[in-house]
Short mmCIF file of C-alpha atoms in Angstrom, two decimals:
data_model
loop_
_atom_site.label_atom_id
_atom_site.label_comp_id
_atom_site.label_asym_id
_atom_site.label_seq_id
_atom_site.Cartn_x
_atom_site.Cartn_y
_atom_site.Cartn_z
CA MET I 13 93.81 120.46 141.92
CA GLU I 14 90.39 119.25 142.97
CA LEU I 15 89.62 115.55 142.78
CA SER I 16 87.49 115.00 139.70
CA HIS I 17 86.22 111.44 140.10
CA PHE I 18 84.14 109.41 142.53
CA THR I 19 84.71 105.73 143.26
CA PHE I 20 82.07 103.86 145.22
CA PRO I 21 83.44 101.95 148.22
CA ALA I 22 85.33 98.94 146.97
CA GLY I 23 83.04 96.17 148.10
CA VAL I 24 80.95 97.59 150.96
CA GLU I 25 77.28 96.83 150.31
CA ARG I 26 75.68 97.23 153.73
CA VAL I 27 76.49 99.01 157.01
CA VAL I 28 74.54 98.39 160.21
CA ARG I 29 75.15 100.65 163.21
CA GLY I 30 73.92 100.61 166.79
CA ARG I 31 72.52 97.08 166.96
CA PRO I 32 74.04 94.01 168.65
CA ALA I 33 76.28 91.99 166.36
CA SER I 34 74.65 88.81 167.68
CA GLU I 35 71.38 89.94 166.05
CA VAL I 36 72.81 91.40 162.88
CA VAL I 37 75.31 88.71 161.81
CA PRO I 38 72.74 85.90 161.29
CA GLU I 39 70.53 88.33 159.34
CA LEU I 40 73.43 89.25 157.07
CA LEU I 41 74.40 85.62 156.47
CA ASP I 42 70.81 84.88 155.44
CA ARG I 43 70.63 88.03 153.32
CA PHE I 44 73.70 87.07 151.30
CA GLY I 45 72.99 83.32 151.33
CA TYR I 46 76.12 82.19 153.18
CA ARG I 47 76.18 78.72 154.76
CA ARG I 48 79.87 78.00 155.46
CA VAL I 49 81.43 80.53 157.84
CA PHE I 50 85.12 80.80 158.68
CA ILE I 51 85.67 82.99 161.76
CA VAL I 52 88.77 85.16 162.14
CA ALA I 53 89.10 86.84 165.52
CA SER I 54 91.65 88.67 167.58
CA ARG I 55 93.31 86.58 170.28
CA THR I 56 91.88 88.84 172.97
CA LEU I 57 88.31 88.28 171.85
CA ASN I 58 88.77 84.57 171.22
CA ARG I 59 90.69 83.66 174.36
CA ARG I 60 89.58 86.19 176.97
CA THR I 61 85.90 86.78 176.18
CA ASP I 62 82.82 84.75 175.28
CA VAL I 63 82.13 86.72 172.08
CA VAL I 64 83.40 84.08 169.67
CA ARG I 65 81.99 81.13 171.64
CA ASP I 66 78.59 82.80 171.72
CA ILE I 67 78.50 83.41 167.97
CA GLU I 68 79.71 79.84 167.33
CA ARG I 69 76.84 78.48 169.41
CA GLN I 70 74.38 80.75 167.65
CA LEU I 71 75.52 79.80 164.15
CA GLY I 72 75.90 76.09 164.91
CA ASN I 73 77.04 73.93 161.99
CA ARG I 74 77.38 76.97 159.76
CA VAL I 75 80.81 77.51 161.34
CA VAL I 76 83.38 75.43 159.43
CA GLY I 77 86.62 76.94 160.74
CA LEU I 78 88.21 79.48 163.07
CA THR I 79 91.58 81.11 163.63
CA ASP I 80 93.04 83.78 165.87
CA GLU I 81 96.55 83.36 164.47
CA VAL I 82 96.64 86.82 162.89
CA GLY I 83 99.45 88.78 164.54
CA GLU I 84 100.22 92.48 164.56
CA HIS I 85 100.40 93.92 161.02
CA ALA I 86 99.16 90.52 159.66
CA PRO I 87 102.51 88.82 158.87
CA ILE I 88 102.54 87.21 155.44
CA ASN I 89 103.14 83.67 156.71
CA ASN I 90 100.07 83.96 158.95
CA VAL I 91 98.03 85.18 155.97
CA LEU I 92 99.09 82.21 153.89
CA ALA I 93 98.22 79.78 156.69
CA GLY I 94 94.81 81.43 157.02
CA ALA I 95 94.21 81.24 153.27
CA ARG I 96 95.00 77.53 153.24
CA GLY I 97 92.60 77.03 156.14
CA VAL I 98 89.76 78.89 154.43
CA ALA I 99 90.30 76.97 151.19
CA ALA I 100 90.48 73.61 152.95
CA CYS I 101 87.16 74.29 154.71
CA ASN I 102 85.52 75.41 151.47
CA ALA I 103 84.22 78.45 153.35
CA ASP I 104 81.93 80.84 151.45
CA VAL I 105 82.39 83.80 153.84
CA ILE I 106 84.86 85.07 156.42
CA LEU I 107 83.35 86.54 159.57
CA SER I 108 85.83 88.84 161.30
CA PHE I 109 85.91 90.16 164.86
CA GLY I 110 88.82 92.47 165.50
CA GLY I 111 90.79 95.57 164.60
CA GLY I 112 92.92 96.64 161.68
CA SER I 113 95.24 93.63 161.65
CA VAL I 114 92.28 91.21 161.61
CA LEU I 115 90.38 93.20 158.99
CA ASP I 116 93.40 93.47 156.70
CA PHE I 117 94.34 89.81 157.28
CA CYS I 118 90.93 88.83 155.88
CA LYS I 119 91.42 90.99 152.77
CA PHE I 120 94.74 89.28 152.08
CA VAL I 121 93.23 85.84 152.68
CA GLN I 122 90.48 86.74 150.18
CA LEU I 123 93.13 87.78 147.67
CA ALA I 124 95.17 84.59 148.19
CA VAL I 125 92.16 82.28 147.93
CA SER I 126 90.73 84.07 144.91
CA GLU I 127 94.01 84.01 143.00
CA GLY I 128 95.12 80.59 144.27
CA ALA I 129 98.25 82.24 145.70
CA PHE I 130 99.24 80.03 148.61
CA THR I 131 102.99 80.72 148.69
CA LYS I 132 104.82 83.94 149.46
CA PRO I 133 106.19 84.45 145.92
CA GLU I 134 102.73 83.85 144.47
CA LEU I 135 101.09 86.34 146.83
CA LEU I 136 103.71 89.01 146.27
CA GLU I 137 102.94 88.97 142.56
CA TYR I 138 99.81 90.95 143.44
CA GLN I 139 101.44 93.96 145.06
CA MET I 140 99.58 97.17 144.28
CA GLY I 141 100.53 99.22 141.26
CA MET I 142 100.34 102.99 140.92
CA THR I 143 99.28 105.40 138.23
CA PRO I 144 102.31 107.23 136.73
CA ASP I 145 101.47 110.44 138.60
CA GLY I 146 101.25 108.60 141.91
CA THR I 147 97.67 109.67 142.58
CA GLU I 148 95.87 106.34 142.53
CA ALA I 149 96.57 102.79 143.63
CA LEU I 150 95.93 100.05 141.11
CA CYS I 151 94.78 96.51 141.81
CA THR I 152 96.97 93.98 140.01
CA SER I 153 94.64 91.11 140.91
CA THR I 154 91.88 90.35 138.41
CA ALA I 155 90.20 87.30 139.95
CA GLU I 156 86.61 87.66 141.11
CA PRO I 157 86.41 87.05 144.88
CA LYS I 158 85.83 83.43 145.84
CA VAL I 159 85.15 84.45 149.44
CA ARG I 160 84.05 87.73 151.04
CA GLN I 161 84.25 89.24 154.52
CA ILE I 162 81.57 90.36 156.95
CA ALA I 163 83.29 92.56 159.51
CA VAL I 164 82.54 93.40 163.14
CA PRO I 165 85.25 96.01 163.86
CA THR I 166 86.52 96.34 167.42
CA THR I 167 88.79 99.36 166.86
CA LEU I 168 88.43 102.80 165.30
CA ALA I 169 91.00 103.28 162.53
CA ALA I 170 88.65 102.64 159.55
CA ALA I 171 90.50 99.68 157.99
CA GLU I 172 87.10 98.15 157.20
CA TRP I 173 86.49 100.65 154.41
CA THR I 174 89.39 99.91 152.09
CA PRO I 175 90.18 97.02 149.71
CA SER I 176 93.88 97.51 150.47
CA GLY I 177 96.30 96.86 153.27
CA THR I 178 99.93 96.39 154.15
CA PRO I 179 100.94 93.03 155.64
CA VAL I 180 104.42 92.87 157.05
CA ASP I 181 107.15 90.73 155.52
CA GLU I 182 108.73 88.95 158.47
CA VAL I 183 112.11 88.74 156.72
CA THR I 184 112.56 92.36 155.66
CA ARG I 185 110.38 93.92 158.42
CA GLN I 186 108.85 96.05 155.68
CA LYS I 187 105.23 96.33 154.71
CA VAL I 188 103.92 94.99 151.40
CA ARG I 189 101.10 96.84 149.62
CA LEU I 190 98.26 94.51 148.56
CA ARG I 191 94.81 95.20 147.14
CA ALA I 192 91.99 92.73 146.50
CA VAL I 193 89.14 92.96 144.02
CA ARG I 194 86.15 94.11 146.14
CA GLY I 195 88.46 93.60 149.09
CA ALA I 196 86.58 95.77 151.57
CA PRO I 197 84.07 93.82 153.68
CA GLN I 198 80.74 93.13 152.02
CA ALA I 199 79.03 94.25 155.22
CA ILE I 200 80.18 96.20 158.29
CA VAL I 201 78.53 95.89 161.71
CA TYR I 202 79.18 98.78 164.10
CA ASP I 203 78.15 97.46 167.51
CA PRO I 204 79.43 99.87 170.20
CA ALA I 205 79.22 97.17 172.86
CA MET I 206 81.91 95.20 171.01
CA LEU I 207 84.37 98.00 171.79
CA LEU I 208 84.01 97.30 175.51
CA HIS I 209 86.21 94.23 174.95
CA THR I 210 89.05 96.26 173.43
CA PRO I 211 91.82 97.40 175.81
CA THR I 212 91.30 101.12 176.38
CA LYS I 213 94.80 102.12 175.34
CA LEU I 214 94.46 100.22 172.06
CA LEU I 215 91.02 101.69 171.41
CA PHE I 216 92.31 105.22 171.93
CA ALA I 217 95.38 104.63 169.76
CA THR I 218 93.31 103.32 166.86
CA ALA I 219 90.92 106.26 167.21
CA ILE I 220 93.91 108.56 166.81
CA ARG I 221 94.88 106.66 163.67
CA GLY I 222 91.34 107.24 162.42
CA LEU I 223 91.69 110.91 163.31
CA ASP I 224 94.98 111.01 161.40
CA HIS I 225 93.17 109.63 158.34
CA ALA I 226 90.44 112.26 158.66
CA ILE I 227 92.94 115.12 159.04
CA ASN I 228 95.00 113.94 156.07
CA SER I 229 91.83 113.73 153.98
CA TYR I 230 90.65 117.18 155.00
CA THR I 231 94.03 118.80 154.29
CA SER I 232 94.67 116.81 151.10
CA VAL I 233 96.45 118.49 148.21
CA ARG I 234 93.68 117.03 146.03
CA PRO I 235 90.46 118.09 147.79
CA HIS I 236 86.83 117.26 147.15
CA PRO I 237 83.80 118.87 148.84
CA VAL I 238 82.30 115.55 149.92
CA VAL I 239 85.61 114.48 151.47
CA ASP I 240 85.89 117.83 153.22
CA LEU I 241 82.36 117.53 154.60
CA VAL I 242 82.66 114.03 156.08
CA SER I 243 86.29 114.40 157.19
CA LEU I 244 85.67 117.63 159.09
CA GLU I 245 82.68 116.07 160.84
CA ALA I 246 84.81 113.02 161.68
CA VAL I 247 87.43 115.29 163.27
CA ARG I 248 84.72 116.99 165.32
CA LEU I 249 83.25 113.68 166.47
CA TYR I 250 86.61 112.25 167.54
CA PHE I 251 87.43 115.39 169.56
CA ALA I 252 83.95 115.44 171.09
CA ASN I 253 83.79 111.79 172.14
CA LEU I 254 87.32 110.67 172.99
CA PRO I 255 87.66 112.90 176.09
CA ARG I 256 84.33 111.48 177.31
CA LEU I 257 85.76 107.98 176.95
CA ALA I 258 88.87 109.02 178.87
CA GLU I 259 86.53 109.75 181.78
CA ASN I 260 84.31 106.71 181.24
CA PRO I 261 85.52 104.02 178.80
CA ALA I 262 82.11 102.29 179.05
CA ASP I 263 80.15 105.29 177.71
CA LEU I 264 78.22 103.56 174.92
CA ALA I 265 77.00 106.83 173.42
CA ALA I 266 80.59 108.09 173.13
CA LEU I 267 81.70 104.76 171.69
CA SER I 268 78.92 104.98 169.11
CA GLY I 269 79.98 108.54 168.30
CA CYS I 270 83.52 107.38 167.65
CA GLN I 271 82.22 104.61 165.40
CA LEU I 272 80.28 107.20 163.43
CA ALA I 273 83.49 109.24 163.10
CA THR I 274 85.21 106.12 161.81
CA TRP I 275 82.40 105.55 159.29
CA TYR I 276 82.73 109.11 157.98
CA THR I 277 86.50 108.82 157.81
CA GLY I 278 86.44 105.50 156.00
CA PHE I 279 83.72 106.57 153.60
CA GLY I 280 85.66 109.68 152.59
CA ASN I 281 88.86 107.72 152.11
CA ALA I 282 87.30 104.82 150.22
CA THR I 283 85.07 106.79 147.87
CA MET I 284 87.44 109.60 146.92
CA SER I 285 90.93 108.27 147.63
CA PRO I 286 92.17 111.70 148.75
CA LEU I 287 95.94 111.99 148.64
CA HIS I 288 97.38 111.62 152.11
CA GLY I 289 100.61 113.04 153.44
CA PHE I 290 103.65 112.15 155.51
CA SER I 291 102.03 110.92 158.74
CA HIS I 292 99.85 108.37 156.96
CA PHE I 293 102.67 106.68 155.06
CA MET I 294 105.64 107.11 157.41
CA VAL I 295 103.75 104.87 159.84
CA HIS I 296 103.97 102.07 157.27
CA VAL I 297 107.74 102.46 157.18
CA LEU I 298 108.68 103.21 160.77
CA ALA I 299 106.30 101.04 162.81
CA PRO I 300 107.33 97.62 161.43
CA PHE I 301 110.97 98.65 161.05
CA ALA I 302 111.29 99.79 164.67
CA ASN I 303 108.86 97.11 165.91
CA VAL I 304 106.49 99.60 167.54
CA GLY I 305 102.72 99.92 167.51
CA HIS I 306 101.18 101.13 164.26
CA SER I 307 98.57 103.41 165.82
CA GLU I 308 100.85 104.69 168.58
CA THR I 309 103.34 105.68 165.89
CA ALA I 310 100.55 107.51 164.07
CA ALA I 311 99.89 109.62 167.17
CA VAL I 312 103.48 110.85 167.24
CA LEU I 313 103.81 111.45 163.50
CA MET I 314 100.42 113.17 163.27
CA LEU I 315 101.57 115.72 165.84
CA ALA I 316 104.90 116.25 164.06
CA GLN I 317 103.12 116.74 160.73
CA ALA I 318 100.82 119.37 162.23
CA ARG I 319 103.81 121.31 163.55
CA TRP I 320 105.56 121.02 160.19
CA ILE I 321 102.59 122.36 158.23
CA GLU I 322 101.77 125.11 160.72
CA ALA I 323 105.20 126.62 160.12
CA VAL I 324 104.00 127.66 156.64
CA GLY I 325 100.28 127.86 157.41
CA THR I 326 97.05 126.39 156.02
CA PRO I 327 93.48 127.65 156.49
CA HIS I 328 92.28 124.09 157.03
CA TYR I 329 93.82 123.95 160.49
CA ALA I 330 91.96 127.08 161.58
CA THR I 331 88.71 125.58 160.29
CA MET I 332 89.32 122.39 162.28
CA LEU I 333 90.03 124.45 165.41
CA GLY I 334 86.67 126.14 164.95
CA ALA I 335 84.87 122.85 164.34
CA ILE I 336 86.15 121.31 167.58
CA GLY I 337 85.52 124.50 169.57
CA SER I 338 89.12 124.78 170.72
CA LYS I 339 90.55 127.93 172.27
CA HIS I 340 94.09 126.98 171.24
CA ALA I 341 95.84 129.21 168.72
CA ARG I 342 97.41 126.23 166.94
CA PHE I 343 95.82 122.95 165.91
CA SER I 344 98.95 121.08 167.02
CA ASP I 345 98.28 122.31 170.58
CA ALA I 346 94.75 120.90 170.42
CA LEU I 347 96.18 117.58 169.21
CA ARG I 348 98.77 117.57 171.98
CA GLU I 349 96.09 118.22 174.59
CA LEU I 350 93.99 115.33 173.23
CA LEU I 351 96.97 112.98 173.29
CA GLU I 352 97.74 114.02 176.86
CA THR I 353 94.13 113.37 177.87
CA LEU I 354 94.27 109.90 176.32
CA LYS I 355 97.74 109.22 177.77
CA LEU I 356 99.14 108.37 174.35
CA PRO I 357 102.74 108.85 173.17
CA MET I 358 103.71 112.23 171.76
CA THR I 359 107.38 111.76 170.90
CA LEU I 360 109.59 109.16 169.25
CA ASP I 361 111.33 108.79 172.59
CA ASP I 362 107.98 107.79 174.12
CA LEU I 363 107.86 104.99 171.53
CA GLY I 364 111.44 103.91 172.15
CA VAL I 365 112.41 104.91 168.60
CA THR I 366 116.05 105.96 168.61
CA PRO I 367 117.90 108.33 166.27
CA ALA I 368 119.60 105.23 164.89
CA HIS I 369 116.19 103.76 164.00
CA VAL I 370 115.26 106.96 162.22
CA GLU I 371 118.49 107.16 160.21
CA ALA I 372 118.19 103.53 159.16
CA ALA I 373 114.56 104.03 158.11
CA LEU I 374 115.17 107.15 155.99
CA PRO I 375 116.29 105.30 152.82
CA LEU I 376 113.18 103.10 153.08
CA ALA I 377 111.01 106.19 153.43
CA MET I 378 112.60 107.78 150.36
CA LYS I 379 111.75 104.66 148.34
CA HIS I 380 108.10 104.61 149.43
CA PRO I 381 105.91 105.33 146.37
CA MET I 382 103.65 107.84 148.15
CA LEU I 383 105.38 109.27 151.21
CA MET I 384 107.28 112.12 149.55
CA ARG I 385 104.82 113.02 146.82
CA HIS I 386 101.67 114.73 148.10
CA ASN I 387 102.44 116.82 151.17
CA VAL I 388 100.81 120.18 151.92
CA ARG I 389 104.25 121.46 152.85
CA PRO I 390 106.52 119.63 150.42
CA LEU I 391 109.11 117.09 151.52
CA ARG I 392 111.93 117.24 149.00
CA ASP I 393 114.75 115.09 150.35
CA GLU I 394 116.19 113.25 153.34
CA ASN I 395 117.01 116.53 155.06
CA ASP I 396 113.35 117.49 155.01
CA LEU I 397 112.47 114.10 156.44
CA ARG I 398 114.99 114.60 159.21
CA ALA I 399 113.51 118.04 159.88
CA ILE I 400 109.93 116.83 160.22
CA LEU I 401 111.01 113.86 162.35
CA ALA I 402 112.97 116.21 164.57
CA LEU I 403 109.61 117.79 165.45
CA ALA I 404 108.65 114.41 166.90
CA ARG I 405 111.44 114.49 169.48
#
């Protein structure tokens, strides 16, 4: 069944690529008329580099607040503290510097501020809904945004393109699905030099998560020609540029190429909402439950998914092999070679995920609203889940 509708990106109005963030950010603030800026940054950028200090000096009294208390997977209590801070400062925009956790944190803060939801029960009232057929996420929030985000991404997983995210509940260690009205950043600034501050291993892992998004979009059970076009090009760009970065992590042209791949990936996901499969959603279950890295988990599950699908075959994998110029007979072998080059995990054992972790997570996976529903090779029950996860050993 081909996707029959088109949804413009949920909030993105402007994208600037290849220029220094220090030049672009003041222009964007003037363009949108913002005067009270609340900065959200990763701890690495805020405490180990001059990036945040430099932008604070440049913006002067426009900056009314700052936090780096985000945390991996944006824990809900951190989100609520951030929302209270933004509201107390009467900020009119959030300026973010960071990766997926920072980007998603800002979406949830926007949701909390806009709805006046400053406690956990209040925020959880706005968990995403689903259409009855499980093909489209629904926003349960109706409030117009009281604050927006301008994003300077420092990783490559494409979180900046969606209005949705999955903060982690510290009590249950499960992710909560939230979606904000126009929750994607109002503007995105792709400055390749910003990626030089990101630890190489983290940068590579998030690029693999972006690649996982692109592959899932291209092999979706509900295709669309525009999604196919941009997703296939994203796959090619990741495969072309990541090995170059493995040789020279400071290669700005390769970094810019990966950012372009991320743009294509995010645009395809945000505009068409192609139905993703197992690897995309199992990450949301397994990573917080086993307390392992989100993107590193994606690397392992992406490889297992490829092996699972190849057992029954799909022409999409052959097309991707051709696009990346690989001589491998199987796409999973090309993925494995890329992961080896980047020195990323390839098995659950590499992650420290035990069989006991997997067994305990299976009931949570079965309850996930999307994980079992839209796979190229169907997943019917817990035994199928065990089978695909066995390919990750």
